[in-house]
mmCIF file of C-alpha atoms and ligand atoms in Angstrom:
data_model
loop_
_atom_site.group_PDB
_atom_site.id
_atom_site.type_symbol
_atom_site.label_atom_id
_atom_site.label_comp_id
_atom_site.label_asym_id
_atom_site.label_seq_id
_atom_site.Cartn_x
_atom_site.Cartn_y
_atom_site.Cartn_z
ATOM 1 C CA MET A 146 83.254 74.737 128.153
ATOM 2 C CA SER A 147 86.346 76.489 126.744
ATOM 3 C CA GLU A 148 87.530 76.280 123.143
ATOM 4 C CA SER A 149 91.172 76.585 122.252
ATOM 5 C CA ILE A 150 92.114 79.279 119.782
ATOM 6 C CA PRO A 151 94.393 78.097 116.963
ATOM 7 C CA ALA A 152 97.974 79.335 117.354
ATOM 8 C CA SER A 153 97.883 80.645 113.791
ATOM 9 C CA SER A 154 94.968 82.997 114.530
ATOM 10 C CA VAL A 155 96.693 84.233 117.760
ATOM 11 C CA LEU A 156 99.772 84.933 115.652
ATOM 12 C CA ALA A 157 97.783 86.668 112.925
ATOM 13 C CA GLY A 158 96.061 88.859 115.562
ATOM 14 C CA ALA A 159 99.339 89.769 117.210
ATOM 15 C CA THR A 160 100.863 90.598 113.808
ATOM 16 C CA ARG A 161 97.870 92.830 113.039
ATOM 17 C CA ARG A 162 98.179 94.700 116.322
ATOM 18 C CA LEU A 163 101.915 95.058 115.887
ATOM 19 C CA ARG A 164 101.528 96.354 112.338
ATOM 20 C CA LYS A 165 99.095 98.980 113.553
ATOM 21 C CA GLY A 166 101.540 99.965 116.321
ATOM 22 C CA LEU A 167 104.399 100.204 113.883
ATOM 23 C CA GLN A 168 102.368 102.486 111.655
ATOM 24 C CA HIS A 169 101.935 104.929 114.549
ATOM 25 C CA PRO A 170 103.502 108.310 113.585
ATOM 26 C CA LEU A 171 105.829 108.332 116.581
ATOM 27 C CA VAL A 172 107.205 104.879 115.737
ATOM 28 C CA THR A 173 107.604 105.796 112.050
ATOM 29 C CA HIS A 174 109.311 109.029 113.006
ATOM 30 C CA ALA A 175 111.735 107.266 115.350
ATOM 31 C CA ALA A 176 112.525 104.552 112.754
ATOM 32 C CA ARG A 177 113.228 107.187 110.150
ATOM 33 C CA LEU A 178 115.424 109.312 112.447
ATOM 34 C CA GLY A 179 117.489 106.253 113.333
ATOM 35 C CA THR A 180 118.353 105.354 109.709
ATOM 36 C CA PRO A 181 119.593 108.492 107.973
ATOM 37 C CA THR A 182 122.366 106.794 105.952
ATOM 38 C CA ARG A 183 120.255 103.914 104.672
ATOM 39 C CA LEU A 184 119.145 104.147 101.086
ATOM 40 C CA ARG A 185 115.491 103.504 100.390
ATOM 41 C CA ILE A 186 115.138 101.807 96.981
ATOM 42 C CA LEU A 187 111.422 101.776 96.291
ATOM 43 C CA ALA A 188 110.111 98.956 94.099
ATOM 44 C CA TYR A 189 106.808 99.887 92.501
ATOM 45 C CA HIS A 190 105.048 98.077 89.654
ATOM 46 C CA GLY A 191 102.402 100.043 87.829
ATOM 47 C CA ILE A 192 100.551 103.117 89.061
ATOM 48 C CA GLU A 193 96.863 102.506 89.782
ATOM 49 C CA GLU A 194 95.841 106.093 90.270
ATOM 50 C CA LEU A 195 98.089 108.941 89.190
ATOM 51 C CA ALA A 196 96.557 111.602 91.511
ATOM 52 C CA ASN A 197 96.977 109.338 94.571
ATOM 53 C CA PHE A 198 100.498 108.556 93.483
ATOM 54 C CA GLU A 199 101.354 112.182 93.167
ATOM 55 C CA SER A 200 100.070 112.929 96.667
ATOM 56 C CA ALA A 201 102.114 110.022 98.049
ATOM 57 C CA VAL A 202 105.193 111.323 96.199
ATOM 58 C CA VAL A 203 104.808 114.782 97.664
ATOM 59 C CA ARG A 204 104.565 113.308 101.190
ATOM 60 C CA ILE A 205 107.665 111.135 100.579
ATOM 61 C CA LEU A 206 109.619 114.170 99.420
ATOM 62 C CA ASP A 207 108.766 115.967 102.684
ATOM 63 C CA ASP A 208 111.000 113.470 104.487
ATOM 64 C CA TYR A 209 113.334 111.950 101.896
ATOM 65 C CA MET A 210 115.756 113.153 99.191
ATOM 66 C CA PRO A 211 115.412 111.621 95.692
ATOM 67 C CA VAL A 212 118.540 110.259 94.047
ATOM 68 C CA ASN A 213 119.042 108.964 90.518
ATOM 69 C CA GLY A 214 121.055 106.269 88.756
ATOM 70 C CA ASP A 215 124.114 108.526 88.528
ATOM 71 C CA ASP A 216 124.095 109.076 92.313
ATOM 72 C CA ILE A 217 123.844 105.277 92.860
ATOM 73 C CA VAL A 218 126.772 104.603 90.504
ATOM 74 C CA ALA A 219 128.915 107.308 92.175
ATOM 75 C CA ALA A 220 128.038 105.951 95.621
ATOM 76 C CA LEU A 221 129.032 102.416 94.576
ATOM 77 C CA THR A 222 132.085 103.058 92.523
ATOM 78 C CA ASP A 223 133.570 106.281 94.016
ATOM 79 C CA ARG A 224 132.147 105.865 97.495
ATOM 80 C CA ARG A 225 130.550 109.268 97.138
ATOM 81 C CA PRO A 226 128.124 109.578 100.020
ATOM 82 C CA LEU A 227 124.429 109.919 99.230
ATOM 83 C CA PRO A 228 122.411 112.652 100.891
ATOM 84 C CA LYS A 229 120.814 111.639 104.181
ATOM 85 C CA TRP A 230 117.447 109.844 103.809
ATOM 86 C CA SER A 231 117.953 109.180 100.141
ATOM 87 C CA VAL A 232 115.274 107.466 98.058
ATOM 88 C CA TRP A 233 115.614 105.930 94.620
ATOM 89 C CA PHE A 234 112.308 105.294 92.746
ATOM 90 C CA THR A 235 112.282 102.124 90.679
ATOM 91 C CA PHE A 236 109.483 100.441 88.714
ATOM 92 C CA ASP A 237 109.363 96.894 87.484
ATOM 93 C CA ASP A 238 107.826 95.263 84.402
ATOM 94 C CA GLY A 239 107.731 98.279 82.070
ATOM 95 C CA LEU A 240 103.996 98.895 82.530
ATOM 96 C CA LYS A 241 102.350 101.651 80.578
ATOM 97 C CA SER A 242 100.955 103.201 83.751
ATOM 98 C CA THR A 243 104.560 103.608 84.994
ATOM 99 C CA LEU A 244 105.654 105.369 81.837
ATOM 100 C CA ASP A 245 102.542 107.536 81.961
ATOM 101 C CA ALA A 246 103.719 108.761 85.424
ATOM 102 C CA GLY A 247 106.982 109.991 83.934
ATOM 103 C CA GLU A 248 105.933 113.662 83.742
ATOM 104 C CA THR A 249 104.600 113.644 87.268
ATOM 105 C CA LEU A 250 107.833 112.214 88.639
ATOM 106 C CA ALA A 251 109.941 114.705 86.682
ATOM 107 C CA LYS A 252 107.773 117.596 87.854
ATOM 108 C CA HIS A 253 108.811 116.698 91.391
ATOM 109 C CA GLY A 254 112.469 116.469 90.578
ATOM 110 C CA ILE A 255 112.563 112.644 90.533
ATOM 111 C CA GLN A 256 114.630 110.694 87.979
ATOM 112 C CA ALA A 257 113.393 107.112 88.188
ATOM 113 C CA THR A 258 114.446 103.804 86.739
ATOM 114 C CA ALA A 259 112.002 101.472 84.964
ATOM 115 C CA PHE A 260 113.073 97.829 84.688
ATOM 116 C CA ILE A 261 111.487 96.431 81.559
ATOM 117 C CA ASN A 262 111.098 93.078 79.792
ATOM 118 C CA PRO A 263 111.832 93.811 76.134
ATOM 119 C CA SER A 264 109.752 90.816 74.921
ATOM 120 C CA THR A 265 106.623 92.857 75.582
ATOM 121 C CA TYR A 266 108.044 95.811 73.623
ATOM 122 C CA GLU A 267 109.364 93.966 70.603
ATOM 123 C CA ARG A 268 105.968 92.357 70.073
ATOM 124 C CA PRO A 269 102.897 93.469 72.044
ATOM 125 C CA SER A 270 102.359 90.629 74.453
ATOM 126 C CA PHE A 271 101.714 89.816 78.098
ATOM 127 C CA LEU A 272 104.063 88.582 80.751
ATOM 128 C CA TRP A 273 103.216 85.146 82.184
ATOM 129 C CA PHE A 274 101.644 86.315 85.411
ATOM 130 C CA GLN A 275 99.414 88.770 83.469
ATOM 131 C CA ILE A 276 98.114 85.812 81.436
ATOM 132 C CA LEU A 277 97.485 83.959 84.731
ATOM 133 C CA ASP A 278 95.645 87.013 86.109
ATOM 134 C CA MET A 279 93.449 87.159 82.967
ATOM 135 C CA ALA A 280 92.787 83.390 83.128
ATOM 136 C CA GLU A 281 91.680 83.737 86.726
ATOM 137 C CA SER A 282 89.467 86.715 86.064
ATOM 138 C CA GLN A 283 87.885 85.067 82.972
ATOM 139 C CA GLY A 284 87.204 81.893 84.951
ATOM 140 C CA VAL A 285 88.904 79.597 82.472
ATOM 141 C CA ILE A 286 90.661 77.557 85.238
ATOM 142 C CA ALA A 287 88.409 74.730 86.452
ATOM 143 C CA PRO A 288 88.237 74.117 90.198
ATOM 144 C CA THR A 289 90.016 70.815 89.678
ATOM 145 C CA GLU A 290 92.928 72.602 87.997
ATOM 146 C CA ARG A 291 93.579 75.098 90.755
ATOM 147 C CA ALA A 292 96.654 73.268 92.063
ATOM 148 C CA LYS A 293 98.131 72.812 88.587
ATOM 149 C CA PHE A 294 97.806 76.512 87.805
ATOM 150 C CA SER A 295 98.510 77.924 91.258
ATOM 151 C CA ARG A 296 100.770 80.941 91.158
ATOM 152 C CA LYS A 297 102.987 79.443 93.918
ATOM 153 C CA ARG A 298 103.516 76.232 91.923
ATOM 154 C CA LEU A 299 104.230 78.104 88.733
ATOM 155 C CA LYS A 300 106.822 80.219 90.487
ATOM 156 C CA GLU A 301 108.547 77.101 91.838
ATOM 157 C CA CYS A 302 108.303 74.504 89.032
ATOM 158 C CA PRO A 303 110.883 74.041 86.240
ATOM 159 C CA ASP A 304 110.826 76.814 83.653
ATOM 160 C CA ALA A 305 109.608 74.567 80.811
ATOM 161 C CA GLU A 306 106.648 73.405 82.897
ATOM 162 C CA ARG A 307 105.660 76.957 83.700
ATOM 163 C CA ARG A 308 105.901 77.979 80.058
ATOM 164 C CA ALA A 309 103.754 74.985 78.997
ATOM 165 C CA ALA A 310 101.095 75.774 81.615
ATOM 166 C CA ILE A 311 100.941 79.475 80.651
ATOM 167 C CA HIS A 312 100.756 78.576 76.955
ATOM 168 C CA GLU A 313 97.796 76.321 77.680
ATOM 169 C CA LEU A 314 96.009 79.131 79.576
ATOM 170 C CA ASP A 315 96.836 81.657 76.886
ATOM 171 C CA GLY A 316 94.993 79.469 74.384
ATOM 172 C CA ARG A 317 91.847 79.587 76.544
ATOM 173 C CA LEU A 318 91.664 83.353 76.862
ATOM 174 C CA ASP A 319 89.071 85.464 75.113
ATOM 175 C CA PRO A 320 90.998 86.827 72.072
ATOM 176 C CA ALA A 321 89.344 90.248 72.505
ATOM 177 C CA SER A 322 90.986 90.537 75.921
ATOM 178 C CA LYS A 323 94.450 90.296 74.324
ATOM 179 C CA THR A 324 94.250 93.258 71.985
ATOM 180 C CA LEU A 325 95.905 95.660 74.438
ATOM 181 C CA THR A 326 98.953 94.814 76.496
ATOM 182 C CA ALA A 327 99.806 96.257 79.887
ATOM 183 C CA SER A 328 103.174 97.502 78.546
ATOM 184 C CA GLY A 329 103.931 100.770 76.915
ATOM 185 C CA SER A 330 105.285 101.293 73.410
ATOM 186 C CA LEU A 331 108.807 102.061 72.294
ATOM 187 C CA SER A 332 107.780 105.658 71.853
ATOM 188 C CA ASP A 333 106.458 105.747 75.499
ATOM 189 C CA LEU A 334 109.857 104.432 76.580
ATOM 190 C CA ARG A 335 111.711 107.075 74.592
ATOM 191 C CA ASP A 336 109.481 109.800 76.204
ATOM 192 C CA TRP A 337 110.343 108.332 79.612
ATOM 193 C CA VAL A 338 114.067 108.723 78.918
ATOM 194 C CA GLN A 339 113.560 112.169 77.434
ATOM 195 C CA LEU A 340 112.112 113.244 80.780
ATOM 196 C CA GLY A 341 115.394 112.286 82.508
ATOM 197 C CA HIS A 342 114.372 108.764 83.611
ATOM 198 C CA GLU A 343 116.310 105.611 82.973
ATOM 199 C CA VAL A 344 115.601 102.116 81.635
ATOM 200 C CA GLY A 345 117.049 98.963 83.184
ATOM 201 C CA ASN A 346 117.152 95.249 82.369
ATOM 202 C CA HIS A 347 114.487 92.963 83.937
ATOM 203 C CA THR A 348 115.315 89.912 81.685
ATOM 204 C CA TRP A 349 113.800 89.165 78.269
ATOM 205 C CA ASP A 350 110.419 87.807 79.432
ATOM 206 C CA HIS A 351 110.394 87.559 83.218
ATOM 207 C CA PRO A 352 111.057 83.931 84.021
ATOM 208 C CA CYS A 353 111.834 82.776 87.580
ATOM 209 C CA LEU A 354 115.545 82.682 87.019
ATOM 210 C CA ASP A 355 116.207 80.256 89.820
ATOM 211 C CA ASN A 356 114.117 77.629 87.911
ATOM 212 C CA CYS A 357 116.043 78.109 84.713
ATOM 213 C CA ASP A 358 119.334 76.404 83.816
ATOM 214 C CA GLY A 359 122.457 78.525 83.702
ATOM 215 C CA GLU A 360 122.424 78.928 79.929
ATOM 216 C CA GLU A 361 118.814 80.210 79.921
ATOM 217 C CA GLN A 362 119.582 82.592 82.743
ATOM 218 C CA ARG A 363 122.454 84.151 80.744
ATOM 219 C CA ARG A 364 120.343 84.188 77.551
ATOM 220 C CA GLN A 365 117.538 86.080 79.421
ATOM 221 C CA VAL A 366 119.874 88.788 80.699
ATOM 222 C CA GLU A 367 121.881 89.095 77.474
ATOM 223 C CA ARG A 368 118.886 89.087 75.064
ATOM 224 C CA ALA A 369 117.251 91.870 77.024
ATOM 225 C CA HIS A 370 120.546 93.729 77.141
ATOM 226 C CA GLU A 371 121.002 93.492 73.368
ATOM 227 C CA TRP A 372 117.516 94.799 72.700
ATOM 228 C CA LEU A 373 118.031 97.717 75.105
ATOM 229 C CA VAL A 374 121.422 98.621 73.597
ATOM 230 C CA SER A 375 120.148 98.373 70.032
ATOM 231 C CA ASN A 376 117.405 100.842 71.023
ATOM 232 C CA HIS A 377 119.953 103.171 72.661
ATOM 233 C CA PHE A 378 118.803 102.745 76.269
ATOM 234 C CA ASP A 379 122.239 101.818 77.558
ATOM 235 C CA PRO A 380 121.234 99.871 80.639
ATOM 236 C CA ARG A 381 123.477 99.854 83.714
ATOM 237 C CA PHE A 382 121.115 98.262 86.306
ATOM 238 C CA PHE A 383 119.482 94.848 86.429
ATOM 239 C CA ALA A 384 116.394 93.749 88.496
ATOM 240 C CA TYR A 385 115.983 90.005 89.231
ATOM 241 C CA PRO A 386 112.372 88.990 88.367
ATOM 242 C CA ASN A 387 110.459 88.369 91.591
ATOM 243 C CA GLY A 388 113.734 89.352 93.296
ATOM 244 C CA ASN A 389 115.011 85.792 92.818
ATOM 245 C CA TRP A 390 118.753 86.140 92.879
ATOM 246 C CA SER A 391 120.956 83.541 91.142
ATOM 247 C CA SER A 392 124.716 83.427 90.596
ATOM 248 C CA ASP A 393 124.431 82.855 86.815
ATOM 249 C CA SER A 394 122.262 85.886 86.330
ATOM 250 C CA GLU A 395 124.450 87.990 88.605
ATOM 251 C CA GLY A 396 127.469 86.792 86.571
ATOM 252 C CA ALA A 397 125.758 87.828 83.323
ATOM 253 C CA ALA A 398 124.941 91.299 84.669
ATOM 254 C CA ARG A 399 128.569 91.682 85.838
ATOM 255 C CA ARG A 400 130.036 90.594 82.471
ATOM 256 C CA LEU A 401 127.807 93.113 80.718
ATOM 257 C CA GLY A 402 129.329 95.827 82.891
ATOM 258 C CA TYR A 403 126.222 96.626 84.937
ATOM 259 C CA SER A 404 126.854 98.807 87.972
ATOM 260 C CA ALA A 405 124.252 97.135 90.243
ATOM 261 C CA SER A 406 121.396 94.660 90.443
ATOM 262 C CA VAL A 407 118.385 94.915 92.692
ATOM 263 C CA LEU A 408 116.361 92.451 94.769
ATOM 264 C CA PHE A 409 112.757 92.549 95.966
ATOM 265 C CA ASP A 410 113.383 91.670 99.615
ATOM 266 C CA HIS A 411 111.792 94.513 101.535
ATOM 267 C CA HIS A 412 114.858 95.809 103.376
ATOM 268 C CA LEU A 413 116.531 99.216 103.588
ATOM 269 C CA GLU A 414 119.916 99.233 101.797
ATOM 270 C CA ARG A 415 123.274 99.961 103.442
ATOM 271 C CA LEU A 416 125.336 100.043 100.189
ATOM 272 C CA HIS A 417 128.200 98.208 101.922
ATOM 273 C CA GLY A 418 127.706 94.736 100.470
ATOM 274 C CA ASN A 419 127.497 93.128 97.031
ATOM 275 C CA PRO A 420 126.279 95.810 94.561
ATOM 276 C CA HIS A 421 124.480 93.020 92.688
ATOM 277 C CA MET A 422 122.292 92.281 95.649
ATOM 278 C CA LEU A 423 120.806 95.689 96.511
ATOM 279 C CA SER A 424 117.708 95.542 98.734
ATOM 280 C CA ARG A 425 114.463 97.179 97.712
ATOM 281 C CA LEU A 426 111.303 98.094 99.599
ATOM 282 C CA ARG A 427 107.983 96.793 98.255
ATOM 283 C CA ILE A 428 105.474 99.552 97.875
ATOM 284 C CA SER A 429 102.395 100.462 95.793
ATOM 285 C CA ASP A 430 100.677 103.744 95.126
ATOM 286 C CA SER A 431 97.533 102.318 96.810
ATOM 287 C CA ALA A 432 99.349 102.030 100.179
ATOM 288 C CA SER A 433 97.750 104.223 102.829
ATOM 289 C CA ARG A 434 99.537 107.271 104.123
ATOM 290 C CA SER A 435 100.562 105.534 107.395
ATOM 291 C CA ARG A 436 101.600 102.302 105.642
ATOM 292 C CA SER A 437 103.643 104.133 103.089
ATOM 293 C CA ALA A 438 105.411 106.163 105.885
ATOM 294 C CA SER A 439 106.029 102.962 107.833
ATOM 295 C CA ILE A 440 107.549 101.245 104.727
ATOM 296 C CA LEU A 441 109.856 104.234 104.030
ATOM 297 C CA SER A 442 110.953 104.522 107.634
ATOM 298 C CA GLY A 443 112.033 100.863 107.770
ATOM 299 C CA ALA A 444 109.606 99.953 110.609
ATOM 300 C CA HIS A 445 107.371 97.948 108.260
ATOM 301 C CA SER A 446 110.326 96.007 106.895
ATOM 302 C CA GLY A 447 111.335 94.991 110.430
ATOM 303 C CA LEU A 448 107.804 93.721 111.169
ATOM 304 C CA TYR A 449 107.470 91.968 107.811
ATOM 305 C CA HIS A 450 110.569 89.876 108.368
ATOM 306 C CA ALA A 451 109.801 89.192 112.011
ATOM 307 C CA ALA A 452 106.332 87.935 111.024
ATOM 308 C CA ARG A 453 107.770 85.701 108.267
ATOM 309 C CA ARG A 454 110.208 84.172 110.741
ATOM 310 C CA LEU A 455 107.411 83.561 113.266
ATOM 311 C CA HIS A 456 105.151 81.972 110.666
ATOM 312 C CA SER A 457 107.917 79.646 109.551
ATOM 313 C CA LEU A 458 108.376 78.329 113.089
HETATM 314 ZN ZN1 LIG B 504 108.941 91.969 87.600
#
């Protein structure tokens, strides 16, 4: 008697084998060689392990040339070409572990950009998904509430609903777990800039902009901007939370004179299109050597998008 294998598991198996193939050094090498003029904008969040991160950075610099915010502005406004195989290091959410990596980055000649949410700097606090993480790890979400508090739903529901759900979870957390935030301090941020790095705008408190009305979108970008300017960080780049582009937030960034805004879409960037829709590659310091090389080369991005298209069929 034969049993049929579900199409989804065949697809998952094929994707796994393809991913392994695309991480082969020859494939990675060929993908990198074929894309010398593409900019790699790396989108990290925090750094889990600084020594691992430093090793990964050293490997990246064997094959790619770091560029900074000035280089990006010159490329966008003056059409000044970037070096071949350029890489721009960016970090989202203003996590302390990012700011703690500032010296390591500077030691290797990298000037990075950290996109921060000033709400967590003005008053020590957590971003909404950090509260959700804590609620999940502290087991304060009952099995019957899983759908109500699912990350997917909270990313898609109206902003007020998400805020109410997170407020409810916040009230259930162990108070002792809320004494330290994941963000750095203003002084950490100043040290980061002192090392040659840059601070960008990631909205006031990281909503899903596409679920906010136009006025709230503008307020989120402008309030973060005002805080950054009043603390002398002079932002010139904006990162859409979760990479969710919206015309109102793009308009707000443009009106404030920002040079560019970045997505979270896992593509290499050509720098020929809308400067307020620059593609970034998703990466973390825990990625294996072969995965990291595949991501930087562009091979991983190709597979990622092909697999998403297949799964949506
Ligand atoms: Zn973010």
